[in-house]
Coordinates of C-alpha atoms and ligand atoms in Angstrom, one line a residue:
M6 CA 39.4 37.5 -53.8
T7 CA 39.6 33.7 -53.1
I8 CA 41.8 31.4 -55.1
F9 CA 38.9 30.1 -57.0
D10 CA 38.1 33.7 -58.0
K11 CA 41.5 33.9 -59.4
I12 CA 41.0 30.5 -61.2
L13 CA 37.9 31.9 -62.7
A14 CA 39.6 35.0 -63.6
G15 CA 42.3 33.1 -65.5
Q16 CA 45.0 34.6 -63.2
I17 CA 46.0 31.0 -62.0
P18 CA 45.7 27.7 -64.0
C19 CA 43.5 24.7 -63.3
H20 CA 42.9 21.3 -65.0
K21 CA 39.4 22.1 -66.3
V22 CA 36.8 19.4 -66.8
Y23 CA 33.8 21.4 -67.5
E24 CA 32.4 24.9 -68.1
D25 CA 29.1 26.7 -68.8
T26 CA 27.7 30.1 -68.2
H27 CA 27.3 29.6 -64.5
V28 CA 29.6 26.8 -63.6
L29 CA 33.2 25.8 -63.7
A30 CA 34.6 22.4 -62.7
F31 CA 38.2 21.4 -62.3
L32 CA 40.5 18.8 -60.5
D33 CA 41.5 19.5 -57.0
V34 CA 45.1 20.5 -56.7
N35 CA 45.5 18.2 -53.6
P36 CA 43.3 15.1 -54.5
I37 CA 42.4 12.7 -51.7
A38 CA 41.6 10.2 -54.5
P39 CA 42.4 10.2 -58.3
G40 CA 39.6 12.1 -60.0
H41 CA 38.8 14.4 -57.1
T42 CA 36.9 17.1 -58.9
L43 CA 35.5 20.6 -57.6
I44 CA 32.4 22.2 -59.0
I45 CA 32.0 26.1 -58.3
P46 CA 29.5 28.6 -59.3
K47 CA 30.8 31.5 -61.1
E48 CA 28.9 33.7 -58.7
A49 CA 31.2 34.8 -55.8
K50 CA 29.6 33.6 -52.7
A51 CA 31.2 32.0 -49.8
Q52 CA 28.5 29.6 -48.5
L53 CA 25.9 27.7 -50.1
D54 CA 23.0 29.3 -48.2
E55 CA 24.0 32.7 -49.8
L56 CA 23.8 31.3 -53.6
S57 CA 21.2 32.5 -55.9
D58 CA 18.6 30.2 -57.1
E59 CA 19.9 30.6 -60.8
S60 CA 23.5 29.5 -59.7
A61 CA 22.2 26.7 -57.5
A62 CA 20.0 25.4 -60.4
A63 CA 22.9 25.5 -62.7
I64 CA 25.2 23.4 -60.4
G65 CA 22.2 21.0 -59.6
R66 CA 21.8 20.5 -63.5
V67 CA 25.4 19.4 -64.0
L68 CA 26.4 17.9 -60.8
P69 CA 25.1 14.3 -61.6
R70 CA 26.6 14.6 -65.2
L71 CA 29.9 15.3 -63.6
C72 CA 29.6 12.5 -61.1
R73 CA 28.9 10.1 -64.1
A74 CA 32.0 11.6 -65.8
V75 CA 34.3 11.0 -63.0
M76 CA 32.9 7.5 -62.6
A77 CA 33.5 6.8 -66.2
A78 CA 37.0 8.2 -66.4
T79 CA 38.2 6.7 -63.1
G80 CA 36.4 3.5 -63.0
C81 CA 35.0 4.3 -59.5
T82 CA 31.5 3.0 -58.6
A83 CA 31.4 4.5 -55.2
Y84 CA 32.0 8.3 -54.6
N85 CA 31.2 11.0 -52.1
V86 CA 29.9 14.5 -52.8
L87 CA 31.2 16.8 -50.2
Q88 CA 30.2 20.4 -49.6
N89 CA 31.7 22.4 -46.7
N90 CA 30.3 25.7 -45.2
G91 CA 32.3 27.6 -42.6
G92 CA 35.6 27.2 -41.1
P93 CA 34.4 24.9 -38.2
A94 CA 32.8 22.7 -41.1
H95 CA 36.3 22.5 -42.7
Q96 CA 35.8 24.9 -45.3
A97 CA 39.2 26.4 -46.5
V98 CA 38.2 28.2 -49.6
F99 CA 35.4 30.6 -49.0
H100 CA 34.0 30.4 -52.4
V101 CA 31.1 27.9 -52.8
H102 CA 32.3 24.5 -54.0
F103 CA 31.2 20.9 -54.3
H104 CA 33.8 17.9 -54.1
I105 CA 33.3 14.8 -56.0
I106 CA 35.6 12.3 -54.4
P107 CA 35.9 8.9 -55.8
K108 CA 35.9 6.2 -53.1
P109 CA 38.1 3.4 -54.6
D110 CA 38.1 1.2 -51.4
A111 CA 37.6 1.4 -47.7
E112 CA 41.1 2.9 -47.0
S113 CA 41.3 5.6 -49.6
G114 CA 39.0 8.6 -50.5
L115 CA 37.1 10.5 -47.9
G116 CA 37.0 9.2 -44.5
I117 CA 33.9 10.0 -42.3
V118 CA 33.4 10.3 -38.6
W119 CA 29.7 10.2 -38.1
P120 CA 28.8 10.8 -34.4
A121 CA 25.3 9.7 -34.7
A122 CA 22.7 10.0 -31.8
K123 CA 19.1 9.0 -31.4
L124 CA 16.5 11.5 -32.3
D125 CA 14.1 12.3 -29.4
A126 CA 10.5 12.2 -30.8
A127 CA 9.4 15.5 -29.1
A128 CA 12.6 17.5 -29.8
G129 CA 12.6 16.2 -33.4
A130 CA 8.9 17.4 -33.9
A131 CA 9.8 20.8 -32.5
L132 CA 13.0 21.1 -34.6
A133 CA 11.2 20.0 -37.8
K134 CA 8.4 22.6 -37.2
A135 CA 11.0 25.4 -36.5
I136 CA 13.1 24.5 -39.6
A137 CA 9.9 24.3 -41.7
G138 CA 8.7 27.7 -40.5
C139 CA 12.1 29.2 -41.7
V140 CA 11.9 27.9 -45.3
Q141 CA 11.4 30.7 -47.8
Ligands
LIG6 P1 37.3 22.9 -48.7 O1 38.0 22.5 -47.4 O2 37.2 24.5 -48.5 O3 35.9 22.2 -48.8 O4 38.1 22.5 -49.9 C1 39.0 23.2 -50.5 C2 39.8 22.6 -51.7 O5 40.2 23.3 -52.5 C3 40.8 21.6 -51.1 O6 40.5 20.2 -51.5 C4 42.1 22.1 -51.8 O7 42.9 21.0 -52.1 C5 41.5 22.8 -53.0 N1 42.3 23.9 -53.5 C6 42.9 25.0 -52.8 N2 43.5 25.6 -53.6 C7 43.4 25.2 -54.9 C8 44.0 25.7 -56.2 O8 44.7 26.6 -56.2 N3 43.7 24.9 -57.1 C9 42.9 23.7 -57.1 N4 42.5 23.2 -58.1 N5 42.3 23.3 -55.9 C10 42.6 24.1 -54.8

């Protein structure tokens, strides 16, 4: 049982901002900017790739609405939506969650290291074909 399952079960408190049949949203307990919000499915899955279409659709439906709410409440016009899967990808709580993180200015909010490389045309074509062949 993750800490988010305990929040869903009402065993530990949270600052709730939204709830429906499939989704709960609440403030992050260690915000990296004011208004840092977490959106979770009620379905207990660790990673996004495991999530049912029903939960995924429910999150997709409310995510932009919650972004607008965070913007309106905090006054931010820039923000990041972050979703980590797996320990090496900085996931700490193994229950699917999306972060909405206001980016008030260059110094605060989410900092990103983006080690971009140039896509090789032949390798890119092969990789796109391989991924496309795996879409179900
Ligand atoms: P991750 O690195 O897994 O994407 O992020 C997990 C997030 O969950 C962190 O930002 C962390 O602050 C937040 N978090 C961990 N435990 C709790 C908790 O008990 N309550 C709330 N509201 N947030 C939590």
